[in-house]
Each structure stands twice: as C-alpha cells, then as structure tokens.
Tab-separated table of C-alpha atoms in Angstrom:
chain	number	residue	atom	x	y	z
A	1	MET	CA	-0.095	0.018	-0.107
A	2	SER	CA	1.294	3.459	-0.868
A	3	ASN	CA	0.242	7.170	-0.525
A	4	CYS	CA	-0.348	9.717	-3.058
A	5	TRP	CA	2.706	11.738	-3.810
A	6	ILE	CA	0.626	14.947	-4.104
A	7	CYS	CA	-2.067	14.859	-1.370
A	8	SER	CA	-0.715	11.889	0.756
A	9	ALA	CA	-4.005	10.021	0.741
A	10	THR	CA	-3.889	6.265	0.972
A	11	ILE	CA	-4.026	4.659	-2.532
A	12	ASP	CA	-6.120	1.675	-2.765
A	13	ALA	CA	-8.032	-0.212	-5.538
A	14	ALA	CA	-10.889	2.277	-5.449
A	15	ASN	CA	-8.624	5.566	-5.914
A	16	ASP	CA	-5.655	4.127	-7.818
A	17	THR	CA	-4.797	5.258	-11.274
A	18	ARG	CA	-2.392	4.762	-14.118
A	19	GLU	CA	-0.369	7.945	-14.383
A	20	HIS	CA	1.457	8.608	-17.624
A	21	LEU	CA	5.179	9.168	-17.056
A	22	ILE	CA	5.232	11.839	-19.795
A	23	PRO	CA	1.753	13.405	-20.441
A	24	ASN	CA	-0.359	11.859	-23.142
A	25	SER	CA	-0.751	15.331	-24.700
A	26	ILE	CA	2.912	15.144	-25.966
A	27	GLY	CA	2.862	11.476	-27.044
A	28	GLY	CA	3.595	9.788	-23.775
A	29	ARG	CA	2.541	6.181	-23.512
A	30	LYS	CA	4.123	4.526	-20.248
A	31	LYS	CA	2.230	4.615	-17.143
A	32	VAL	CA	2.809	3.967	-13.414
A	33	SER	CA	0.340	2.801	-10.857
A	34	GLY	CA	0.362	3.505	-7.007
A	35	PHE	CA	1.701	6.937	-7.613
A	36	ILE	CA	-1.110	9.289	-7.253
A	37	CYS	CA	-4.842	9.112	-6.648
A	38	VAL	CA	-7.422	9.541	-9.090
A	39	SER	CA	-8.478	12.825	-7.849
A	40	CYS	CA	-4.911	14.432	-7.971
A	41	ASN	CA	-4.507	12.673	-11.493
A	42	SER	CA	-7.629	14.600	-12.661
A	43	ASP	CA	-6.663	17.896	-11.077
A	44	ALA	CA	-2.986	17.756	-12.262
A	45	GLY	CA	-4.032	16.817	-15.799
A	46	GLN	CA	-6.590	19.883	-15.986
A	47	THR	CA	-4.087	22.269	-14.662
A	48	TRP	CA	-0.298	21.421	-14.695
A	49	ASP	CA	-0.292	19.137	-17.669
A	50	ALA	CA	-2.776	21.321	-19.626
A	51	GLU	CA	-0.442	24.267	-19.398
A	52	LEU	CA	2.429	22.236	-20.438
A	53	ALA	CA	0.501	21.006	-23.485
A	54	ARG	CA	-0.467	24.640	-24.157
A	55	GLN	CA	3.224	25.855	-24.110
A	56	LEU	CA	4.498	22.856	-26.248
A	57	GLN	CA	1.487	23.023	-28.719
A	58	PRO	CA	3.406	24.693	-31.476
A	59	LEU	CA	6.003	21.905	-31.323
A	60	SER	CA	3.506	19.333	-30.982
A	61	THR	CA	1.721	20.609	-34.088
A	62	LEU	CA	4.979	20.982	-36.103
A	63	PHE	CA	6.082	17.333	-35.264
A	64	ASN	CA	2.670	15.827	-35.589
A	65	VAL	CA	2.624	14.105	-32.298
A	66	GLN	CA	0.728	10.844	-32.194
A	67	ARG	CA	-1.054	10.527	-28.910
A	68	GLU	CA	-2.259	7.429	-27.579
A	69	ARG	CA	-5.719	9.066	-26.981
A	70	GLY	CA	-7.058	11.913	-28.986
A	71	THR	CA	-5.330	14.113	-31.446
A	72	VAL	CA	-3.380	17.454	-31.148
A	73	PRO	CA	-5.996	20.456	-31.276
A	74	PRO	CA	-5.882	22.824	-34.004
A	75	LEU	CA	-3.362	25.706	-33.447
A	76	ARG	CA	-4.626	29.271	-34.231
A	77	VAL	CA	-2.302	31.948	-35.439
A	78	GLU	CA	-2.348	35.446	-36.909
A	79	THR	CA	0.148	36.397	-39.616
A	80	THR	CA	2.051	39.774	-39.910
A	81	ALA	CA	-0.844	40.668	-42.604
A	82	GLY	CA	-3.430	40.273	-40.069
A	83	GLU	CA	-4.602	36.787	-41.509
A	84	LYS	CA	-6.349	34.626	-38.947
A	85	LEU	CA	-5.293	31.032	-39.625
A	86	THR	CA	-5.850	27.549	-38.391
A	87	ILE	CA	-2.935	24.909	-38.395
A	88	ARG	CA	-3.710	21.099	-37.934
A	89	PRO	CA	-0.641	18.652	-38.063
A	90	GLY	CA	0.026	17.395	-41.544
A	91	GLU	CA	-2.794	19.400	-43.180
A	92	PRO	CA	-2.918	22.544	-45.279
A	93	LEU	CA	-3.524	25.925	-43.590
A	94	LEU	CA	-6.912	27.022	-43.208
A	95	HIS	CA	-8.619	30.539	-42.467
A	96	THR	CA	-9.940	30.152	-39.069
A	97	HIS	CA	-13.379	31.850	-40.082
A	98	PRO	CA	-15.143	32.065	-43.227
A	99	GLU	CA	-15.050	35.647	-44.800
A	100	PHE	CA	-17.975	37.809	-46.115
A	101	LYS	CA	-17.573	41.234	-47.578
A	102	GLU	CA	-20.417	43.608	-48.882
A	103	THR	CA	-19.365	46.371	-51.039
A	104	PRO	CA	-21.730	49.187	-52.359
A	105	LEU	CA	-21.252	50.098	-55.933
A	106	PRO	CA	-21.762	53.529	-57.673
A	107	SER	CA	-24.630	51.737	-59.552
A	108	GLY	CA	-26.520	51.236	-56.464
A	109	GLN	CA	-25.884	47.578	-56.527
A	110	ARG	CA	-23.907	45.696	-53.887
A	111	LEU	CA	-20.807	43.457	-54.593
A	112	LEU	CA	-21.039	40.290	-52.300
A	113	GLU	CA	-17.788	38.457	-51.676
A	114	ILE	CA	-17.502	35.265	-49.832
A	115	ARG	CA	-14.503	33.230	-48.883
A	116	ALA	CA	-15.271	29.656	-47.530
A	117	ARG	CA	-12.960	26.907	-46.250
A	118	SER	CA	-14.931	24.087	-48.145
A	119	ILE	CA	-17.484	23.622	-50.977
A	120	ASP	CA	-20.138	22.703	-48.344
A	121	GLU	CA	-19.374	25.756	-46.235
A	122	ALA	CA	-19.677	27.970	-49.394
A	123	LYS	CA	-23.055	26.386	-50.184
A	124	GLY	CA	-24.351	27.219	-46.683
A	125	MET	CA	-23.096	30.577	-46.905
A	126	ILE	CA	-24.930	31.052	-50.236
A	127	LYS	CA	-28.121	29.743	-48.881
A	128	GLY	CA	-27.930	32.333	-46.008
A	129	LEU	CA	-27.378	35.180	-48.410
A	130	LYS	CA	-30.568	34.094	-50.385
A	131	LYS	CA	-32.570	34.876	-47.134
A	132	ASN	CA	-31.487	38.591	-47.263
A	133	TYR	CA	-30.953	38.848	-50.987
A	134	PRO	CA	-34.118	36.857	-52.671
A	135	GLN	CA	-33.025	37.868	-56.137
A	136	ILE	CA	-29.795	35.695	-55.828
A	137	ASP	CA	-29.884	32.745	-58.307
A	138	GLU	CA	-28.745	30.156	-55.749
A	139	ASP	CA	-28.332	27.193	-57.968
A	140	ASP	CA	-26.358	29.371	-60.557
A	141	LEU	CA	-24.031	30.542	-57.865
A	142	ILE	CA	-23.514	26.952	-56.471
A	143	SER	CA	-22.922	25.639	-60.032
A	144	GLN	CA	-20.045	28.127	-60.251
A	145	LEU	CA	-18.195	27.252	-57.147
A	146	LYS	CA	-14.641	26.089	-57.423
A	147	VAL	CA	-11.602	25.386	-55.183
A	148	VAL	CA	-8.755	27.903	-55.433
A	149	GLU	CA	-6.011	27.630	-52.915
A	150	THR	CA	-4.007	30.542	-51.836
A	151	TYR	CA	-1.110	31.148	-49.436
A	152	PRO	CA	-0.930	33.563	-46.688
A	153	GLU	CA	0.365	37.036	-47.567
A	154	GLY	CA	2.084	37.453	-44.334
A	155	VAL	CA	4.189	35.197	-42.059
A	156	PHE	CA	3.524	34.029	-38.562
A	157	HIS	CA	6.053	33.372	-35.832
A	158	HIS	CA	5.714	31.148	-32.827
A	159	LYS	CA	6.747	32.471	-29.383
A	160	ILE	CA	7.347	29.343	-27.353
A	161	GLN	CA	7.118	29.806	-23.624
A	162	PHE	CA	8.287	27.190	-21.421
A	163	GLY	CA	8.234	26.594	-17.580
A	164	GLY	CA	6.912	28.575	-14.858
A	165	ALA	CA	4.926	27.593	-11.615
A	166	VAL	CA	2.204	25.622	-13.341
A	167	SER	CA	3.827	23.817	-15.960
A	168	GLY	CA	6.962	23.347	-13.879
A	169	ARG	CA	4.769	21.054	-11.610
A	170	SER	CA	3.925	18.899	-14.517
A	171	ILE	CA	7.726	18.645	-15.331
A	172	VAL	CA	8.563	17.619	-11.675
A	173	LYS	CA	5.428	15.263	-11.565
A	174	SER	CA	6.971	13.376	-14.507
A	175	CYS	CA	10.196	13.069	-12.646
A	176	ALA	CA	8.452	11.832	-9.486
A	177	ALA	CA	6.384	9.286	-11.485
A	178	LEU	CA	9.490	7.658	-12.781
A	179	ALA	CA	11.087	7.630	-9.359
A	180	ALA	CA	7.835	5.848	-8.049
A	181	SER	CA	8.221	3.318	-10.824
A	182	LEU	CA	11.632	2.508	-9.380
A	183	GLU	CA	10.152	2.304	-5.939
A	184	ILE	CA	12.048	5.109	-4.711
A	185	PRO	CA	10.276	6.278	-1.457
A	186	PRO	CA	8.773	9.563	-1.591
A	187	ASP	CA	10.429	10.290	1.635
A	188	ASN	CA	13.727	10.339	-0.375
A	189	CYS	CA	12.239	12.754	-2.783
A	190	GLN	CA	11.281	15.506	-0.302
A	191	PHE	CA	12.264	18.296	-2.544
A	192	ALA	CA	9.717	17.195	-5.262
A	193	ILE	CA	7.132	16.407	-2.659
A	194	ASP	CA	7.321	19.832	-1.261
A	195	TYR	CA	7.115	21.535	-4.632
A	196	LEU	CA	4.272	19.433	-5.752
A	197	ARG	CA	2.218	19.700	-2.493
A	198	ASP	CA	2.881	23.502	-1.544
A	199	PRO	CA	1.480	25.968	-3.981
A	200	ASN	CA	4.394	28.441	-2.794
A	201	GLY	CA	7.053	25.541	-2.882
A	202	GLU	CA	10.434	26.056	-4.011
A	203	PRO	CA	11.072	24.769	-7.704
A	204	CYS	CA	13.501	21.898	-7.651
A	205	PHE	CA	14.504	22.037	-11.385
A	206	GLY	CA	16.508	24.200	-13.721
A	207	TYR	CA	17.399	24.473	-17.400
A	208	TYR	CA	20.348	22.960	-18.733
A	209	ASN	CA	22.216	22.671	-22.262
A	210	GLU	CA	25.903	23.078	-21.253
A	211	THR	CA	26.882	19.663	-22.205
A	212	GLU	CA	25.196	16.697	-23.989
A	213	LEU	CA	23.816	14.289	-21.306
A	214	VAL	CA	22.259	11.744	-23.777
A	215	THR	CA	24.164	9.070	-25.531
A	216	GLY	CA	22.616	7.632	-28.549
A	217	ARG	CA	20.623	10.640	-29.807
A	218	VAL	CA	19.490	10.300	-33.313
A	219	ALA	CA	20.056	13.429	-35.276
A	220	GLY	CA	16.949	15.152	-36.274
A	221	VAL	CA	14.581	13.124	-33.997
A	222	PRO	CA	12.453	15.383	-31.631
A	223	MET	CA	12.595	12.868	-28.889
A	224	ASN	CA	10.983	13.144	-25.362
A	225	CYS	CA	13.273	11.778	-22.742
A	226	LEU	CA	12.694	11.220	-19.118
A	227	ALA	CA	15.621	9.921	-16.723
A	228	VAL	CA	16.046	9.326	-12.980
A	229	LYS	CA	19.206	8.221	-11.160
A	230	ALA	CA	19.341	7.525	-7.292
A	231	ASP	CA	22.713	7.215	-5.803
A	232	PRO	CA	23.308	6.152	-2.076
A	233	ALA	CA	27.084	7.615	-2.673
A	234	ASP	CA	25.841	11.165	-2.392
A	235	GLY	CA	22.184	10.729	-1.338
A	236	LEU	CA	20.884	12.651	-4.560
A	237	VAL	CA	17.994	11.771	-6.706
A	238	LEU	CA	18.560	13.253	-9.853
A	239	ALA	CA	16.402	13.519	-12.969
A	240	TYR	CA	16.543	14.837	-16.650
A	241	VAL	CA	13.581	15.906	-18.687
A	242	GLU	CA	13.798	16.719	-22.330
A	243	TYR	CA	10.927	17.698	-24.631
A	244	PHE	CA	11.068	17.459	-28.406
A	245	GLY	CA	14.884	17.289	-28.326
A	246	ALA	CA	15.182	20.947	-27.399
A	247	GLN	CA	13.663	21.939	-23.960
A	248	ARG	CA	16.038	20.334	-21.491
A	249	VAL	CA	15.537	20.313	-17.647
A	250	VAL	CA	17.602	18.870	-14.716
A	251	ALA	CA	15.876	18.373	-11.429
A	252	CYS	CA	17.067	17.234	-7.933
A	253	LEU	CA	14.245	15.418	-6.246
A	254	GLY	CA	15.857	14.776	-2.917
A	255	ASP	CA	19.309	14.451	-1.331
A	256	GLY	CA	18.840	11.832	1.452
A	257	TYR	CA	18.714	8.569	-0.627
A	258	SER	CA	20.382	5.568	0.978
A	259	GLY	CA	19.121	2.468	-0.785
A	260	GLU	CA	20.513	0.640	-3.846
A	261	PRO	CA	21.562	2.397	-6.784
A	262	LYS	CA	18.672	2.746	-9.177
A	263	SER	CA	18.372	4.360	-12.592
A	264	SER	CA	15.897	4.254	-15.462
A	265	VAL	CA	15.309	5.988	-18.758
A	266	TYR	CA	12.022	6.286	-20.787
A	267	CYS	CA	12.689	7.904	-24.286
A	268	PHE	CA	10.434	7.951	-27.326
A	269	ASP	CA	9.726	9.583	-30.659
A	270	PRO	CA	6.649	11.473	-30.189
A	271	ARG	CA	5.857	11.284	-33.889
A	272	SER	CA	5.221	7.545	-33.565
A	273	GLY	CA	5.453	6.672	-29.852
A	274	GLN	CA	8.288	4.335	-30.605
A	275	GLU	CA	10.898	3.980	-27.766
A	276	LEU	CA	14.528	4.874	-28.232
A	277	PRO	CA	17.441	3.130	-26.701
A	278	VAL	CA	19.406	5.937	-25.111
A	279	SER	CA	21.257	6.516	-21.884
A	280	VAL	CA	21.560	9.635	-19.862
A	281	SER	CA	24.484	10.677	-17.762
A	282	LEU	CA	23.430	12.218	-14.376
A	283	THR	CA	26.594	12.900	-12.457
A	284	PHE	CA	25.953	16.327	-10.897
A	285	SER	CA	27.051	17.414	-7.554
A	286	LYS	CA	25.143	19.663	-5.099
A	287	ALA	CA	27.263	22.640	-6.259
A	288	ASP	CA	26.330	21.762	-9.922
A	289	ILE	CA	22.479	21.639	-8.980
A	290	ASP	CA	22.822	25.177	-7.296
A	291	GLN	CA	24.560	26.500	-10.566
A	292	ILE	CA	21.866	25.037	-12.790
A	293	TYR	CA	19.011	26.523	-10.609
A	294	ASP	CA	20.848	29.817	-10.855
A	295	TYR	CA	20.870	29.719	-14.743
A	296	GLN	CA	24.523	29.360	-14.867
A	297	LYS	CA	24.307	26.118	-17.362
A	298	ILE	CA	21.911	27.437	-19.920
A	299	SER	CA	22.824	29.690	-22.950
A	300	PRO	CA	20.812	31.161	-25.931
A	301	GLU	CA	23.383	29.607	-28.134
A	302	GLY	CA	22.848	26.156	-26.625
A	303	MET	CA	19.011	26.540	-27.076
A	304	LYS	CA	19.380	27.656	-30.709
A	305	THR	CA	21.461	24.710	-31.482
A	306	ALA	CA	19.113	22.284	-29.988
A	307	PHE	CA	16.087	23.864	-31.689
A	308	ASP	CA	17.781	24.116	-35.035
A	309	ALA	CA	18.762	20.337	-34.933
A	310	VAL	CA	15.170	19.242	-34.800
A	311	VAL	CA	13.255	22.013	-36.206
A	312	GLY	CA	15.101	22.422	-39.347
A	313	PRO	CA	14.430	18.823	-40.610
A	314	ALA	CA	10.823	19.232	-39.703
A	315	VAL	CA	10.172	22.427	-41.514
A	316	ALA	CA	11.947	21.027	-44.602
A	317	GLU	CA	9.838	17.853	-44.464
A	318	SER	CA	6.691	20.045	-44.060
A	319	HIS	CA	7.581	22.017	-47.198
A	320	LYS	CA	8.284	18.878	-49.103
A	321	ARG	CA	4.991	17.290	-48.017
A	322	GLU	CA	3.049	20.411	-49.107
A	323	GLN	CA	4.884	20.474	-52.414
A	324	ASP	CA	4.151	16.813	-53.171
A	325	ARG	CA	0.396	17.381	-52.078
A	326	VAL	CA	0.147	20.341	-54.463
A	327	LEU	CA	1.840	18.491	-57.371
A	328	GLU	CA	-0.312	15.346	-56.942
A	329	ARG	CA	-3.396	17.476	-57.162
A	330	ALA	CA	-2.062	19.422	-60.002
A	331	VAL	CA	-1.289	16.120	-62.221
A	332	GLU	CA	-4.692	14.619	-61.397
A	333	LYS	CA	-6.507	17.806	-62.343
A	334	ALA	CA	-4.284	18.040	-65.581
A	335	PHE	CA	-4.967	14.591	-66.604
A	336	ALA	CA	-8.720	14.926	-65.961
A	337	SER	CA	-9.095	18.063	-67.857
A	338	CYS	CA	-6.734	17.431	-70.953
A	339	GLY	CA	-9.380	15.763	-73.026
A	340	ALA	CA	-7.951	12.470	-73.413
A	341	GLU	CA	-10.020	9.147	-72.703
A	342	GLU	CA	-8.869	6.516	-70.402
A	343	GLY	CA	-6.361	4.340	-72.194
A	344	GLU	CA	-6.040	6.747	-75.035
A	345	ILE	CA	-2.429	7.568	-76.399
A	346	LEU	CA	-1.569	11.022	-75.338
A	347	THR	CA	-1.203	13.532	-78.238
A	348	GLN	CA	0.997	16.546	-78.218
A	349	GLU	CA	-2.067	18.664	-77.656
A	350	HIS	CA	-2.958	16.583	-74.637
A	351	LEU	CA	0.500	17.049	-73.343
A	352	ARG	CA	0.642	20.847	-73.981
A	353	LYS	CA	-2.665	21.093	-71.870
A	354	ILE	CA	-1.371	18.864	-69.259
A	355	ALA	CA	1.910	20.968	-68.844
A	356	GLY	CA	-0.261	24.086	-68.929
A	357	THR	CA	-2.549	22.977	-66.059
A	358	VAL	CA	0.256	21.570	-63.663
A	359	PHE	CA	2.117	25.008	-64.087
A	360	GLU	CA	-1.145	26.901	-63.449
A	361	GLU	CA	-1.787	24.783	-60.440
A	362	MET	CA	1.744	24.861	-59.037
A	363	ALA	CA	2.190	28.389	-59.537
A	364	PRO	CA	0.697	29.650	-56.294
A	365	HIS	CA	2.875	27.357	-54.324
A	366	LEU	CA	6.029	28.177	-56.205
A	367	MET	CA	5.334	31.913	-55.844
A	368	HIS	CA	4.798	31.560	-52.076
A	369	ARG	CA	8.010	29.831	-51.651
A	370	LEU	CA	9.940	32.410	-53.798
A	371	ARG	CA	8.422	35.161	-51.488
A	372	ARG	CA	9.697	33.174	-48.358
A	373	ILE	CA	13.109	32.637	-49.696
A	374	ASP	CA	13.438	36.398	-50.802
A	375	GLY	CA	12.021	37.478	-47.383
A	376	ALA	CA	14.462	35.296	-45.574
A	377	LYS	CA	17.472	37.174	-47.256
C-alpha cells in the first residue's frame, strides 16, 4: 500500500490510477500505478499538464505528435498581414473563419464576396445570403463554385514559452512518477514532494544545455526523454527531462537517498511513440545543481543549436509534404481536364494542356516559396 505523492491520501483499489510518465498530450505512453490518486491525476491533468501542453503546442503541431488517446488540437495563429489561420498537423493551412464582404457600388448595386473553407461551407453561406437577397440565383452561384487554394500574404511566428510555476509542476511530476516506478520512497524525494504539495513551494529544477547528457541521440529526432538516477554515494535523486529534443531540464528530487543504486530512462519519438534506446549521464554534484538552478548552465546559443537540430528538418519535411500534395493534385487535375479518354495515347495537344494545367496549379505554391526565400534574405 502506498500514499499519493501529491495529497498523501492512502492509495487503494478504489482510487488508484495509471499516470502517464510523460503526458499523453505530447505523446507519452508508459504509465505507473500506485503513484497518485485518481483525484490528483484529474486535477493535475486539467492544470499542470494542460499548461505544459499549451506551451508545447506549436512543437506538437510541427512534429505531428501521435497521441495514445485523442489528437493534437488545432493551433490558431495570426500572420503579420493580419490573417487569422488555423493549423492542423499534417494538413494545409485554413482560414480560421469564413469571410463575407459587402461593398456598395456606384450603380446602387452591392458586390457580395465570400471566402469559404470548403464547398459545403460555401453552399451554406450562399443559402444564408438568399434569405437577405432573394434575387440571388442560388443554383447558378453554387454551380460556379470552385476550389482555389491561396497562401498567406504574411508570415507567423511562434513564441514558445516554457516553464513557470504551473507547467513546472508537470515537469517535476513526471520525474517523481519515474522515481515511483523504481520504488524510490517519496521520503527520499522531499524536494519534489514539497514542490508538488505546496503552491508556494520552491522549484526543484533548472534549465540545462551546457553539455550533451544523452548518449545514442538520433540526429533530427525530436525525442521526449525522462531519466532518474538515485545514488546512495551522495544521497542525490537526480532527474532529467527533455521535450522535443530542445527543451532540457535537470531536477534534484531529494538528497537523502540511502538505498540501492537505481536508474531508469524512458525515451521515445513522439511522432510514432516508438521507444528509443538511449542512456543519460546524471553525475551532478550539489554545487552543480545550485548552478543549474541559478541559470548558469543554460545559454541562448545552446538553445538555438538544440532547436535548429530538430526544427530545421521538420520544416523542410513540411515544405516537401506540401509540395508533393500540390503536385499530386495538379497532375490529377491536368489529366482529368486534358481531353484524353482513359487508355488513349496522349497527343502533343494533350501534353501541352497537361503541362499548362500543372504549371497553373503549381504557380501559387512556387510563388509563395519564392516570396519566403526572398523575405529570408
């Protein structure tokens, strides 16, 4: 029988719960029982874990995190041109809302413009306009609907926040969960216990990128990693957490451990959930921990290097995926509209039409890429 690490209630069959070592929201699969009660699991999930998920959502979206349960929610952004867009992992950008514009003309008539996100939505908007403008030929307008893809005029930037009192407790909870899975007593993790139980508790973690702690890291993989080491030689229970290969944290859960040496690592690719065989070196002294907590082991250059290593390949893959999607759609439309029957040998005229249609369909994508390249100079 054990006690909840957060509220200290006795855990039994009625209130036990399987807690994710790393939250489901960022792809975690492994769980531990006998760690926290069902009530604390629910409360922490709705507060601490929810804030961590919010902070990391741009990365979850970029890397198309595969959750054990549910999907990554849409990410809403606004471009420098004021365009409000919605991003869904692995899908084209969409305007967040349909658009309707009514412009009076000198003739006394009115120009009605609509921009919808799908044919069905456009049909619904036309039906709505019919109520206010009965003279509209609804069927004629619907017959003229066509899909036209455009790209944003502006660009959007993600300002990724990380850490703080709320999400910080999710970080420490993950460390404590792995310690609990090793049967390290909560009494030996007093720093973590105090932080989790006391709303004004002192944080027991800091940010770190001075050296590489992970052996076996695969280049370009935005791995999530959690490690714990308990060493009776110095009594320290140390932990390491890494999110998406870039956000890196070292924690000291306690300093009075006297049991057998214990350690464990849980590392996986959040794009698939596949576990990764890595090892983590945790050899920090108390003096090292103090320096980490004092921000002496973190640098902007180190953060940029870590982010570039995973974000660069992901952005390149995203561009390739979009180019392949546009090209496939262009080729399908070109063959469907060239006038050739199925099985017919293509003539020079067919080929001319196919080439023209492919170029016409690809042009918006190519111009968008050229603008982005020119703007980056």
